[in-house]
């Protein structure tokens, strides 16, 4: 059943390229106003999923719905409401920044010329510079200007951080995403920089080898995972089998586990195998992802 | 480990093995067919027909030059070197990188010329020299390689330099022939051309490898100073997309016409222009534009010229909020604009050449004679009909490969080329066979209209199927389809009216005119374009 508050609804989407399964029964939904981070290792299927959302790939099985429409059947109805920054950022090299802005403006009645100029100035882009003469980071900024200037209802950013230096990444990208979200619009962005996703997103989907390992609010994800250090009375050559443990590290009498579940249950489980929890804290998204990807048999990053 | 010459030969062969195999097959077929047919002909007839056999060999030569010049990756109008940059990091001397393709190209094209002279023309009775044409052909290949591999640093410099310099070996030889110089001079001249071209190609690759590219800072500064940053907004998305397409490929044909047409009009200044000679020169000049449109069509086909995947649509273009039909429409309109601009250039250049050469008086006499012989209305109708057909053919040639480009798959491109080569070879063999069997000509005249009717039926069927698929997939609205059908019928009816007026029924039957118009006017491919683009855009 489709939730009217969901901007994106993907159901059991599968995509194969030859014998390689890029997406394997992916189901997820993105609520309106969310900052939704798509997290996964290289080749996990993030870009493939985004290309389905844009209608650039046709669902081989399953369904994709954006604003309640099929992006392949109704490209105009969907694309006119989306701002998109592609991973390969293939803006036409022969255009100047001014031409790029003028050209893009024609497609979007909501184009805000003052806002576009402000963004261009903030991103320090010369309107007379040709796209092909820009650095990778400048090209990403140019892509961001034309993706943002018409205040799209949905902003889809595929690896927006690639090519951006750390300062721009932290200050500009973070501010852009926050602004869009504060205006009640929705952001979907993919990244393998997990600290960045953790800093700006409120919902995440973890993709591991084409499957969704988790999809939901970031706070729920973090609240449901715990990093526990368990001490035993004697040395143990290998970690114990503990319900909810996704990954272990350590040695001797002291082992640290990243676990999924309720904390009292996890403590009880540790005591049941002869251990005692001596330290516990909330793990970072990076730790959760590495543990989940490892548990699913994928390469973490 | 492979040695440098083997490794370079392998990389070229690996990429072009199918094309080179086809080229070799065409060469062998032409030479064998010519040898077989020659046995049934008188010497004079054999000589005349051998010229027909030389045409496919000439096409093979152009293909081979493109292969060994790395001409399939190039951006001719770009300022950089067309030599593949990935090869610059190979642990090879520049002499190896440049030298082996030069040698292979020279041997292939020189060998082809040698084969044509020794196995096609000489057995037919034309005693042409063997050595110097082959050396001159090798020099011409090296000239082209030098041109393509030099980094000029400024867009469009290469075509201009090409028009000014690249024809020099052949043009020089033609001048020398007029002066009736000795055979030894031709050989010395050909060797000298080769001797100049090879170092030029070496230096070009060396400069490109070392990043030594001329800086045109003053021009860049001028461009930046005059660049408009506050142009008026586009009135609609369609106009913006038309501008995009025009900027992407629109200037290619007008520029080609501007560069090449003046050369073809040189005859107006050099020859003794009697009415037949002037009519031939003007006819060639007008036909040249249609021919050049086919070449310029390559730039229309490439969806993504700034990417390695030439035919795939870029995600930037694919995410424009427009329907596939609107995207196709923008391309077609930009092609129409390019056609009209090119014909304006053609008319201006021809008018200028006529006035400057003084041949406008001869043309005036020809028109007066025509008006005296035929009614004014008929003369005007003929001019309008010929003009309309030329413009239509130019536009058609410009967009006829677009369907392949829209599909966005390299393999589709290759399969179509393969099928085209197979059909062309078979057609060539059939045409050559018919030439020496006049007893079948009457039968062909009887069967011809039926073959035309079959072609028309197939074309209409293909168009109907495409329209059905368009409607089923809702890629085009019924209103747009109706407008397209109305415009197509209006143009076809106008052409039919004009042609039946000016061409007597006893010369060409009315049904043949009607079928010819249906075959000339783009329909099936045009209808299928939104389908192909949708296939490419939503993979």
Short mmCIF file of N, CA, C and O in Angstrom, two decimals, chain A residues 7-84:
data_model
loop_
_atom_site.label_atom_id
_atom_site.label_comp_id
_atom_site.label_asym_id
_atom_site.label_seq_id
_atom_site.Cartn_x
_atom_site.Cartn_y
_atom_site.Cartn_z
N UNK A 7 7.52 10.22 -1.08
CA UNK A 7 7.85 10.81 -2.38
C UNK A 7 8.32 9.71 -3.33
O UNK A 7 8.02 9.74 -4.52
N UNK A 8 9.03 8.75 -2.78
CA UNK A 8 9.56 7.65 -3.60
C UNK A 8 9.09 6.33 -3.01
O UNK A 8 9.11 6.14 -1.78
N UNK A 9 8.67 5.44 -3.87
CA UNK A 9 8.24 4.12 -3.45
C UNK A 9 8.86 3.10 -4.41
O UNK A 9 8.58 3.13 -5.61
N UNK A 10 9.73 2.26 -3.89
CA UNK A 10 10.36 1.23 -4.73
C UNK A 10 9.96 -0.13 -4.17
O UNK A 10 10.11 -0.37 -2.96
N UNK A 11 9.43 -1.00 -5.03
CA UNK A 11 8.98 -2.31 -4.56
C UNK A 11 9.64 -3.43 -5.33
O UNK A 11 9.55 -3.49 -6.56
N UNK A 12 10.34 -4.29 -4.61
CA UNK A 12 10.99 -5.51 -5.14
C UNK A 12 11.65 -5.27 -6.49
O UNK A 12 11.48 -6.04 -7.44
N UNK A 13 12.41 -4.21 -6.56
CA UNK A 13 13.08 -3.84 -7.81
C UNK A 13 14.32 -4.72 -8.02
O UNK A 13 15.18 -4.82 -7.14
N UNK A 14 14.36 -5.35 -9.19
CA UNK A 14 15.52 -6.17 -9.54
C UNK A 14 16.06 -5.71 -10.88
O UNK A 14 15.30 -5.40 -11.79
N UNK A 15 17.38 -5.63 -10.95
CA UNK A 15 18.01 -5.22 -12.20
C UNK A 15 19.27 -6.04 -12.43
O UNK A 15 20.10 -6.18 -11.53
N UNK A 16 19.36 -6.61 -13.61
CA UNK A 16 20.54 -7.38 -13.98
C UNK A 16 21.23 -6.71 -15.16
O UNK A 16 20.57 -6.21 -16.05
N UNK A 17 22.56 -6.74 -15.14
CA UNK A 17 23.35 -6.36 -16.30
C UNK A 17 24.09 -7.61 -16.73
O UNK A 17 25.09 -7.97 -16.12
N UNK A 18 23.55 -8.30 -17.73
CA UNK A 18 24.12 -9.60 -18.10
C UNK A 18 23.90 -10.57 -16.96
O UNK A 18 22.78 -10.72 -16.47
N UNK A 19 24.98 -11.16 -16.49
CA UNK A 19 24.83 -12.13 -15.39
C UNK A 19 24.94 -11.45 -14.03
O UNK A 19 24.68 -12.06 -13.00
N UNK A 20 25.35 -10.17 -14.02
CA UNK A 20 25.54 -9.48 -12.74
C UNK A 20 24.22 -8.90 -12.24
O UNK A 20 23.53 -8.20 -12.98
N UNK A 21 23.91 -9.23 -10.99
CA UNK A 21 22.68 -8.68 -10.40
C UNK A 21 23.05 -7.39 -9.68
O UNK A 21 23.74 -7.41 -8.67
N UNK A 22 22.60 -6.27 -10.24
CA UNK A 22 22.96 -4.97 -9.66
C UNK A 22 22.00 -4.61 -8.52
O UNK A 22 22.42 -4.04 -7.51
N UNK A 23 20.72 -4.91 -8.69
CA UNK A 23 19.73 -4.68 -7.64
C UNK A 23 18.93 -5.96 -7.49
O UNK A 23 18.46 -6.53 -8.48
N UNK A 24 18.75 -6.38 -6.27
CA UNK A 24 18.14 -7.69 -6.03
C UNK A 24 16.95 -7.54 -5.08
O UNK A 24 17.10 -7.55 -3.86
N UNK A 25 15.79 -7.33 -5.64
CA UNK A 25 14.56 -7.22 -4.82
C UNK A 25 14.56 -6.05 -3.88
O UNK A 25 14.12 -6.17 -2.72
N UNK A 26 15.01 -4.90 -4.37
CA UNK A 26 15.10 -3.72 -3.49
C UNK A 26 13.71 -3.13 -3.23
O UNK A 26 12.96 -2.91 -4.18
N UNK A 27 13.41 -2.92 -1.97
CA UNK A 27 12.17 -2.22 -1.60
C UNK A 27 12.53 -1.13 -0.61
O UNK A 27 13.23 -1.40 0.38
N UNK A 28 12.08 0.05 -0.88
CA UNK A 28 12.29 1.14 0.09
C UNK A 28 11.32 2.27 -0.21
O UNK A 28 10.75 2.34 -1.30
N UNK A 29 11.16 3.13 0.76
CA UNK A 29 10.33 4.32 0.54
C UNK A 29 11.01 5.51 1.18
O UNK A 29 11.71 5.38 2.19
N UNK A 30 10.80 6.66 0.57
CA UNK A 30 11.42 7.89 1.06
C UNK A 30 10.30 8.86 1.43
O UNK A 30 9.53 9.28 0.55
N UNK A 31 10.18 9.19 2.71
CA UNK A 31 9.09 10.10 3.10
C UNK A 31 9.37 11.54 2.67
O UNK A 31 10.52 11.94 2.54
N UNK A 32 8.28 12.27 2.46
CA UNK A 32 8.41 13.68 2.05
C UNK A 32 9.16 14.46 3.14
O UNK A 32 8.93 14.27 4.32
N UNK A 33 10.09 15.30 2.71
CA UNK A 33 10.83 16.15 3.64
C UNK A 33 12.05 15.48 4.25
O UNK A 33 12.76 16.10 5.04
N UNK A 34 12.31 14.25 3.87
CA UNK A 34 13.44 13.53 4.46
C UNK A 34 14.75 13.90 3.76
O UNK A 34 14.76 14.31 2.60
N UNK A 35 15.84 13.78 4.51
CA UNK A 35 17.17 13.81 3.89
C UNK A 35 17.64 12.36 3.92
O UNK A 35 17.98 11.83 4.99
N UNK A 36 17.59 11.75 2.79
CA UNK A 36 17.71 10.30 2.70
C UNK A 36 19.08 9.93 2.15
O UNK A 36 19.40 10.23 0.99
N UNK A 37 19.89 9.29 2.95
CA UNK A 37 21.22 8.90 2.51
C UNK A 37 21.24 7.47 2.01
O UNK A 37 20.77 6.56 2.68
N UNK A 38 21.77 7.30 0.79
CA UNK A 38 21.94 5.95 0.23
C UNK A 38 23.39 5.57 0.45
O UNK A 38 24.28 6.22 -0.08
N UNK A 39 23.59 4.53 1.20
CA UNK A 39 24.95 4.17 1.59
C UNK A 39 25.28 2.79 1.03
O UNK A 39 24.45 1.88 1.08
N UNK A 40 26.47 2.66 0.52
CA UNK A 40 26.88 1.35 0.02
C UNK A 40 28.28 1.41 -0.53
O UNK A 40 28.78 2.49 -0.88
N UNK A 41 28.90 0.25 -0.62
CA UNK A 41 30.24 0.19 -1.19
C UNK A 41 30.17 0.45 -2.69
O UNK A 41 29.07 0.49 -3.26
N UNK A 42 31.32 0.64 -3.32
CA UNK A 42 31.33 0.76 -4.78
C UNK A 42 30.72 -0.49 -5.39
O UNK A 42 31.06 -1.60 -5.01
N UNK A 43 29.78 -0.31 -6.32
CA UNK A 43 29.16 -1.46 -6.97
C UNK A 43 28.00 -2.03 -6.18
O UNK A 43 27.46 -3.08 -6.55
N UNK A 44 27.60 -1.36 -5.09
CA UNK A 44 26.50 -1.89 -4.28
C UNK A 44 25.15 -1.67 -4.96
O UNK A 44 24.17 -2.32 -4.60
N UNK A 45 25.09 -0.74 -5.92
CA UNK A 45 23.83 -0.51 -6.63
C UNK A 45 23.24 0.87 -6.40
O UNK A 45 22.10 1.12 -6.81
N UNK A 46 23.98 1.78 -5.77
CA UNK A 46 23.44 3.11 -5.47
C UNK A 46 23.07 3.87 -6.75
O UNK A 46 21.96 4.38 -6.89
N UNK A 47 24.05 3.94 -7.67
CA UNK A 47 23.80 4.69 -8.90
C UNK A 47 22.72 4.02 -9.74
O UNK A 47 21.88 4.70 -10.35
N UNK A 48 22.72 2.69 -9.75
CA UNK A 48 21.69 1.96 -10.51
C UNK A 48 20.31 2.31 -9.95
O UNK A 48 19.36 2.55 -10.72
N UNK A 49 20.19 2.36 -8.64
CA UNK A 49 18.90 2.70 -8.03
C UNK A 49 18.50 4.13 -8.40
O UNK A 49 17.34 4.38 -8.77
N UNK A 50 19.47 5.04 -8.33
CA UNK A 50 19.16 6.45 -8.66
C UNK A 50 18.75 6.57 -10.13
O UNK A 50 17.82 7.32 -10.47
N UNK A 51 19.39 5.82 -11.00
CA UNK A 51 19.04 5.88 -12.43
C UNK A 51 17.61 5.35 -12.66
O UNK A 51 16.93 5.79 -13.58
N UNK A 52 17.19 4.41 -11.83
CA UNK A 52 15.79 3.96 -11.91
C UNK A 52 14.84 5.08 -11.46
O UNK A 52 13.77 5.27 -12.05
N UNK A 53 15.24 5.80 -10.42
CA UNK A 53 14.37 6.88 -9.92
C UNK A 53 14.19 7.96 -10.98
O UNK A 53 13.15 8.61 -11.06
N UNK A 54 15.22 8.16 -11.81
CA UNK A 54 15.17 9.20 -12.84
C UNK A 54 14.55 8.69 -14.14
O UNK A 54 14.41 9.44 -15.10
N UNK A 55 14.26 7.39 -14.19
CA UNK A 55 13.68 6.82 -15.41
C UNK A 55 14.72 6.50 -16.45
O UNK A 55 14.38 6.19 -17.60
N UNK A 56 16.00 6.56 -16.10
CA UNK A 56 17.05 6.26 -17.09
C UNK A 56 17.24 4.76 -17.24
O UNK A 56 17.82 4.30 -18.21
N UNK A 57 16.74 4.01 -16.28
CA UNK A 57 16.71 2.55 -16.38
C UNK A 57 15.27 2.10 -16.16
O UNK A 57 14.56 2.66 -15.32
N UNK A 58 14.90 1.12 -16.94
CA UNK A 58 13.53 0.59 -16.87
C UNK A 58 13.55 -0.59 -15.89
O UNK A 58 14.46 -1.42 -15.96
N UNK A 59 12.58 -0.67 -15.01
CA UNK A 59 12.55 -1.77 -14.04
C UNK A 59 12.36 -3.10 -14.77
O UNK A 59 11.40 -3.25 -15.52
N UNK A 60 13.28 -4.04 -14.57
CA UNK A 60 13.12 -5.36 -15.21
C UNK A 60 12.06 -6.15 -14.46
O UNK A 60 11.28 -6.89 -15.05
N UNK A 61 12.09 -6.04 -13.13
CA UNK A 61 10.96 -6.55 -12.35
C UNK A 61 10.80 -5.66 -11.13
O UNK A 61 11.76 -5.02 -10.70
N UNK A 62 9.60 -5.60 -10.60
CA UNK A 62 9.32 -4.67 -9.51
C UNK A 62 8.82 -3.34 -10.06
O UNK A 62 8.65 -3.19 -11.27
N UNK A 63 8.59 -2.41 -9.15
CA UNK A 63 8.04 -1.12 -9.57
C UNK A 63 8.81 0.03 -8.93
O UNK A 63 9.38 -0.12 -7.85
N UNK A 64 8.79 1.16 -9.63
CA UNK A 64 9.40 2.39 -9.12
C UNK A 64 8.36 3.49 -9.28
O UNK A 64 7.77 3.63 -10.36
N UNK A 65 8.15 4.21 -8.22
CA UNK A 65 7.18 5.30 -8.29
C UNK A 65 7.77 6.53 -7.63
O UNK A 65 8.28 6.47 -6.51
N UNK A 66 7.75 7.65 -8.37
CA UNK A 66 8.24 8.92 -7.83
C UNK A 66 7.10 9.92 -7.96
O UNK A 66 6.56 10.10 -9.06
N UNK A 67 6.74 10.55 -6.86
CA UNK A 67 5.55 11.41 -6.81
C UNK A 67 4.32 10.64 -7.30
O UNK A 67 3.43 11.21 -7.97
N UNK A 68 4.27 9.36 -7.06
CA UNK A 68 3.13 8.55 -7.47
C UNK A 68 3.10 8.23 -8.96
O UNK A 68 2.12 7.70 -9.47
N UNK A 69 4.18 8.56 -9.69
CA UNK A 69 4.21 8.32 -11.14
C UNK A 69 5.37 7.40 -11.49
O UNK A 69 6.38 7.37 -10.79
N UNK A 70 5.21 6.73 -12.62
CA UNK A 70 6.28 5.89 -13.14
C UNK A 70 7.24 6.78 -13.94
O UNK A 70 6.83 7.38 -14.94
N UNK A 71 8.49 6.91 -13.54
CA UNK A 71 9.39 7.84 -14.23
C UNK A 71 9.69 7.47 -15.68
O UNK A 71 10.10 8.33 -16.46
N UNK A 72 9.47 6.20 -16.06
CA UNK A 72 9.68 5.82 -17.47
C UNK A 72 8.46 6.21 -18.30
O UNK A 72 8.58 6.75 -19.40
N UNK A 73 7.29 5.96 -17.75
CA UNK A 73 6.05 6.26 -18.50
C UNK A 73 5.79 7.76 -18.56
O UNK A 73 5.21 8.25 -19.53
N UNK A 74 6.19 8.48 -17.52
CA UNK A 74 5.89 9.91 -17.47
C UNK A 74 7.15 10.69 -17.11
O UNK A 74 7.26 11.28 -16.03
N UNK A 75 8.13 10.72 -18.02
CA UNK A 75 9.40 11.38 -17.68
C UNK A 75 9.23 12.87 -17.39
O UNK A 75 9.88 13.41 -16.49
N UNK A 76 8.34 13.52 -18.14
CA UNK A 76 8.19 14.97 -17.95
C UNK A 76 7.59 15.25 -16.57
O UNK A 76 8.08 16.12 -15.84
N UNK A 77 6.56 14.49 -16.20
CA UNK A 77 5.88 14.69 -14.92
C UNK A 77 6.82 14.48 -13.74
O UNK A 77 6.68 15.13 -12.70
N UNK A 78 7.78 13.60 -13.89
CA UNK A 78 8.71 13.31 -12.79
C UNK A 78 9.93 14.24 -12.85
O UNK A 78 10.28 14.89 -11.85
N UNK A 79 10.56 14.32 -14.02
CA UNK A 79 11.83 15.06 -14.11
C UNK A 79 11.65 16.56 -13.88
O UNK A 79 12.58 17.23 -13.44
N UNK A 80 10.45 17.09 -14.17
CA UNK A 80 10.25 18.53 -13.97
C UNK A 80 10.19 18.88 -12.49
O UNK A 80 10.23 20.05 -12.14
N UNK A 81 10.11 17.87 -11.63
CA UNK A 81 10.04 18.15 -10.18
C UNK A 81 11.31 17.71 -9.45
O UNK A 81 11.37 17.75 -8.23
N UNK A 82 12.31 17.25 -10.24
CA UNK A 82 13.53 16.73 -9.64
C UNK A 82 14.73 17.59 -10.00
O UNK A 82 14.89 17.99 -11.15
N UNK A 83 15.57 17.86 -9.03
CA UNK A 83 16.89 18.44 -9.31
C UNK A 83 17.89 17.31 -9.18
O UNK A 83 17.86 16.56 -8.22
N UNK A 84 18.77 17.19 -10.17
CA UNK A 84 19.62 16.00 -10.21
C UNK A 84 21.08 16.38 -10.43
O UNK A 84 21.39 17.21 -11.29
#
